[in-house]
mmCIF file of C-alpha atoms in Angstrom:
data_model
loop_
_atom_site.group_PDB
_atom_site.id
_atom_site.type_symbol
_atom_site.label_atom_id
_atom_site.label_comp_id
_atom_site.label_asym_id
_atom_site.label_seq_id
_atom_site.Cartn_x
_atom_site.Cartn_y
_atom_site.Cartn_z
ATOM 1 C CA SER A 10 2.096 20.438 0.753
ATOM 2 C CA ARG A 11 3.312 17.003 -0.383
ATOM 3 C CA ILE A 12 0.619 16.274 -2.966
ATOM 4 C CA ALA A 13 -0.334 18.090 -6.180
ATOM 5 C CA GLU A 14 -2.507 17.660 -9.266
ATOM 6 C CA TRP A 15 -1.337 18.129 -12.881
ATOM 7 C CA ASN A 16 -4.024 19.123 -15.401
ATOM 8 C CA GLY A 17 -1.821 18.915 -18.494
ATOM 9 C CA TRP A 18 -0.618 22.531 -18.265
ATOM 10 C CA SER A 19 0.024 23.345 -14.604
ATOM 11 C CA TRP A 20 0.204 21.988 -11.062
ATOM 12 C CA SER A 21 -2.289 22.842 -8.331
ATOM 13 C CA ALA A 22 -2.616 22.013 -4.652
ATOM 14 C CA LEU A 23 -5.162 19.526 -3.353
ATOM 15 C CA GLY A 24 -6.782 21.468 -0.532
ATOM 16 C CA ALA A 25 -4.529 21.934 2.467
ATOM 17 C CA GLY A 26 -2.365 19.017 1.319
ATOM 18 C CA LEU A 27 -0.927 16.439 3.706
ATOM 19 C CA ARG A 28 1.814 17.309 6.192
ATOM 20 C CA ASN A 29 4.038 16.153 9.070
ATOM 21 C CA GLY A 30 5.346 13.306 6.938
ATOM 22 C CA TYR A 31 5.404 12.142 3.337
ATOM 23 C CA VAL A 32 2.902 10.872 0.775
ATOM 24 C CA GLN A 33 4.361 7.600 -0.479
ATOM 25 C CA ALA A 34 1.452 6.030 -2.352
ATOM 26 C CA VAL A 35 -1.636 7.162 -4.261
ATOM 27 C CA MET A 36 -4.356 4.975 -5.736
ATOM 28 C CA ARG A 37 -7.790 5.310 -7.311
ATOM 29 C CA PHE A 38 -10.363 3.125 -5.567
ATOM 30 C CA GLN A 39 -14.141 3.255 -6.062
ATOM 31 C CA ASN A 40 -13.630 6.377 -8.223
ATOM 32 C CA GLN A 41 -11.948 8.261 -5.391
ATOM 33 C CA LEU A 42 -8.341 9.261 -4.801
ATOM 34 C CA TYR A 43 -6.601 7.763 -1.762
ATOM 35 C CA ALA A 44 -3.218 8.839 -0.426
ATOM 36 C CA GLY A 45 -1.042 6.937 2.017
ATOM 37 C CA GLY A 46 2.248 7.626 3.727
ATOM 38 C CA SER A 47 3.710 8.854 6.985
ATOM 39 C CA PHE A 48 1.725 12.140 7.131
ATOM 40 C CA THR A 49 -0.447 12.972 10.138
ATOM 41 C CA HIS A 50 -2.410 16.125 9.188
ATOM 42 C CA SER A 51 -4.186 18.074 6.457
ATOM 43 C CA GLY A 52 -4.143 21.695 7.536
ATOM 44 C CA LEU A 53 -5.035 21.607 11.226
ATOM 45 C CA LYS A 54 -7.104 18.411 10.943
ATOM 46 C CA GLU A 55 -5.669 15.047 11.896
ATOM 47 C CA ARG A 56 -5.442 12.708 8.896
ATOM 48 C CA ARG A 57 -3.227 9.827 9.985
ATOM 49 C CA TYR A 58 -1.390 7.844 7.325
ATOM 50 C CA LEU A 59 -4.331 7.260 4.954
ATOM 51 C CA ALA A 60 -6.745 9.846 3.546
ATOM 52 C CA ARG A 61 -9.395 10.157 0.819
ATOM 53 C CA TRP A 62 -9.774 13.242 -1.391
ATOM 54 C CA THR A 63 -13.416 14.432 -1.441
ATOM 55 C CA GLY A 64 -12.885 16.840 -4.338
ATOM 56 C CA THR A 65 -12.488 19.806 -1.978
ATOM 57 C CA SER A 66 -10.663 18.468 1.102
ATOM 58 C CA TRP A 67 -9.006 15.425 2.645
ATOM 59 C CA ASP A 68 -11.151 13.019 4.673
ATOM 60 C CA SER A 69 -9.894 10.555 7.293
ATOM 61 C CA ILE A 70 -10.179 6.822 6.798
ATOM 62 C CA PRO A 71 -10.432 4.797 10.034
ATOM 63 C CA PHE A 72 -7.071 3.093 9.861
ATOM 64 C CA THR A 73 -4.479 2.716 12.618
ATOM 65 C CA THR A 74 -3.715 4.567 15.823
ATOM 66 C CA GLY A 75 -0.130 3.337 16.180
ATOM 67 C CA ASN A 76 2.969 4.445 14.326
ATOM 68 C CA CYS A 77 2.547 3.783 10.650
ATOM 69 C CA ASN A 78 4.079 4.168 7.258
ATOM 70 C CA VAL A 79 1.960 3.302 4.222
ATOM 71 C CA GLN A 80 4.379 2.307 1.472
ATOM 72 C CA ALA A 81 2.127 0.912 -1.271
ATOM 73 C CA MET A 82 -1.495 0.594 -2.366
ATOM 74 C CA ILE A 83 -3.117 -1.445 -5.123
ATOM 75 C CA VAL A 84 -6.613 -2.626 -6.046
ATOM 76 C CA PHE A 85 -6.936 -6.426 -6.029
ATOM 77 C CA GLN A 86 -10.174 -8.434 -6.292
ATOM 78 C CA GLY A 87 -12.260 -5.280 -5.792
ATOM 79 C CA LYS A 88 -10.521 -4.222 -2.563
ATOM 80 C CA LEU A 89 -7.949 -1.562 -1.773
ATOM 81 C CA ILE A 90 -4.865 -3.350 -0.472
ATOM 82 C CA VAL A 91 -2.742 -1.131 1.769
ATOM 83 C CA ALA A 92 0.770 -2.194 2.759
ATOM 84 C CA GLY A 93 3.729 -0.821 4.662
ATOM 85 C CA GLY A 94 4.830 -0.874 8.269
ATOM 86 C CA PHE A 95 1.848 -1.052 10.656
ATOM 87 C CA GLU A 96 0.332 -3.547 13.070
ATOM 88 C CA THR A 97 -3.402 -2.753 12.957
ATOM 89 C CA ALA A 98 -6.085 -1.505 10.562
ATOM 90 C CA GLY A 99 -9.604 -0.666 11.710
ATOM 91 C CA GLY A 100 -8.832 -2.212 15.106
ATOM 92 C CA LEU A 101 -7.764 -5.571 13.601
ATOM 93 C CA GLN A 102 -4.300 -7.103 13.893
ATOM 94 C CA VAL A 103 -3.075 -7.151 10.264
ATOM 95 C CA ASN A 104 0.748 -7.010 10.405
ATOM 96 C CA ASN A 105 1.795 -4.743 7.542
ATOM 97 C CA ILE A 106 -0.893 -5.519 4.931
ATOM 98 C CA ALA A 107 -4.682 -5.131 4.943
ATOM 99 C CA ALA A 108 -7.681 -5.062 2.601
ATOM 100 C CA TYR A 109 -10.302 -2.263 2.622
ATOM 101 C CA ASN A 110 -13.694 -2.643 0.897
ATOM 102 C CA GLY A 111 -14.661 1.022 1.321
ATOM 103 C CA THR A 112 -16.169 0.632 4.783
ATOM 104 C CA GLN A 113 -14.406 -2.245 6.561
ATOM 105 C CA TRP A 114 -10.862 -3.584 7.010
ATOM 106 C CA ASN A 115 -9.852 -7.238 6.700
ATOM 107 C CA ALA A 116 -6.598 -9.004 7.499
ATOM 108 C CA LEU A 117 -4.878 -11.056 4.817
ATOM 109 C CA GLN A 118 -4.405 -13.954 7.229
ATOM 110 C CA GLN A 119 -1.520 -13.167 9.624
ATOM 111 C CA GLY A 120 0.335 -10.625 7.454
ATOM 112 C CA THR A 121 4.120 -10.352 7.357
ATOM 113 C CA ASN A 122 6.910 -10.126 9.923
ATOM 114 C CA GLY A 123 8.467 -7.074 8.221
ATOM 115 C CA ILE A 124 7.657 -4.015 6.126
ATOM 116 C CA VAL A 125 5.936 -4.430 2.744
ATOM 117 C CA TYR A 126 7.344 -1.879 0.271
ATOM 118 C CA ALA A 127 5.853 -2.933 -3.061
ATOM 119 C CA MET A 128 2.899 -4.713 -4.641
ATOM 120 C CA ALA A 129 1.885 -5.792 -8.142
ATOM 121 C CA VAL A 130 -0.832 -7.953 -9.656
ATOM 122 C CA TYR A 131 0.621 -10.659 -11.881
ATOM 123 C CA GLN A 132 -1.256 -13.628 -13.395
ATOM 124 C CA ASN A 133 -4.318 -12.818 -11.242
ATOM 125 C CA GLU A 134 -2.346 -13.003 -7.994
ATOM 126 C CA LEU A 135 -1.128 -10.268 -5.654
ATOM 127 C CA TYR A 136 2.653 -10.160 -5.310
ATOM 128 C CA ILE A 137 4.328 -8.315 -2.433
ATOM 129 C CA GLY A 138 7.937 -7.374 -1.828
ATOM 130 C CA GLY A 139 9.644 -6.040 1.254
ATOM 131 C CA SER A 140 11.928 -6.722 4.194
ATOM 132 C CA PHE A 141 10.050 -9.758 5.541
ATOM 133 C CA ASP A 142 11.004 -13.421 5.662
ATOM 134 C CA THR A 143 7.633 -14.901 6.594
ATOM 135 C CA VAL A 144 4.092 -14.160 5.531
ATOM 136 C CA SER A 145 1.259 -15.735 7.495
ATOM 137 C CA GLY A 146 3.684 -18.324 8.849
ATOM 138 C CA VAL A 147 4.992 -19.278 5.383
ATOM 139 C CA ALA A 148 8.739 -18.845 4.780
ATOM 140 C CA ALA A 149 9.040 -16.247 2.004
ATOM 141 C CA ALA A 150 12.332 -14.413 1.540
ATOM 142 C CA HIS A 151 11.335 -10.808 0.712
ATOM 143 C CA VAL A 152 8.734 -11.744 -1.933
ATOM 144 C CA ALA A 153 5.430 -13.626 -1.710
ATOM 145 C CA LYS A 154 2.127 -14.047 -3.549
ATOM 146 C CA TRP A 155 -1.525 -14.121 -2.460
ATOM 147 C CA ASP A 156 -4.193 -15.867 -4.562
ATOM 148 C CA GLY A 157 -7.066 -14.381 -2.564
ATOM 149 C CA GLN A 158 -7.104 -17.297 -0.112
ATOM 150 C CA ASN A 159 -3.526 -18.340 0.674
ATOM 151 C CA TRP A 160 0.033 -17.003 0.747
ATOM 152 C CA ALA A 161 2.922 -18.758 -0.995
ATOM 153 C CA ALA A 162 6.629 -18.163 -1.458
ATOM 154 C CA VAL A 163 7.875 -17.072 -4.877
ATOM 155 C CA GLY A 164 10.731 -19.437 -5.610
ATOM 156 C CA VAL A 165 13.527 -19.225 -3.046
ATOM 157 C CA GLY A 166 13.126 -15.441 -2.956
ATOM 158 C CA MET A 167 15.790 -12.780 -2.574
ATOM 159 C CA ASN A 168 18.713 -12.313 -0.176
ATOM 160 C CA GLN A 169 17.728 -8.695 0.706
ATOM 161 C CA ALA A 170 14.709 -6.390 0.560
ATOM 162 C CA VAL A 171 12.510 -5.917 -2.504
ATOM 163 C CA TYR A 172 11.486 -2.258 -2.954
ATOM 164 C CA THR A 173 9.576 -2.313 -6.230
ATOM 165 C CA LEU A 174 7.528 -4.748 -8.341
ATOM 166 C CA LEU A 175 6.060 -4.316 -11.826
ATOM 167 C CA ASN A 176 3.982 -6.470 -14.155
ATOM 168 C CA TYR A 177 5.345 -5.573 -17.598
ATOM 169 C CA GLN A 178 4.869 -7.392 -20.920
ATOM 170 C CA GLY A 179 3.745 -10.625 -19.242
ATOM 171 C CA LYS A 180 6.636 -10.790 -16.780
ATOM 172 C CA LEU A 181 7.087 -9.732 -13.165
ATOM 173 C CA PHE A 182 10.033 -7.423 -12.494
ATOM 174 C CA ALA A 183 11.529 -6.817 -9.045
ATOM 175 C CA GLY A 184 14.069 -4.278 -7.830
ATOM 176 C CA GLY A 185 15.657 -3.614 -4.485
ATOM 177 C CA ALA A 186 18.701 -4.161 -2.299
ATOM 178 C CA PHE A 187 19.075 -7.852 -3.205
ATOM 179 C CA THR A 188 22.105 -9.264 -5.024
ATOM 180 C CA LEU A 189 20.771 -12.828 -5.300
ATOM 181 C CA ALA A 190 17.385 -14.036 -6.571
ATOM 182 C CA ASP A 191 16.526 -17.750 -6.188
#
């Protein structure tokens, strides 16, 4: 049911799985598995958009009550960064990106004005890509970076959405719908 575990020889289900939507991101944080996406349930229990695997079942994480779609997760500066299309996290206005320390949510300033699809850590900074053109009031065409304190544009940016980012061999790679970069 939308999430499975491979042990080297075969696949197995993780409890009742996650349903009524998709799993779009998985990440290990504080030695636990987190899943994010557009799902709303595990079995008959409500598990909206973000869940933690306990080893035997899925547990809810206090996240958002509105419509949501978690697109990406990454660990940066000891926090789980969750991004996608959502307005709130833990009751705070976050605008599509938020940090979770295991018990509490924090906004990364004012967030973005559009969906965040991808994240990568490059040169000790968090890079995000998506369908936004501002992040925390800073003009940033579909790609931006966070140093832990402030957001900044990455060059001129792209002319269309960025859907994936990767730090590979000392360079940052981006992919998406764009036809022009800088």
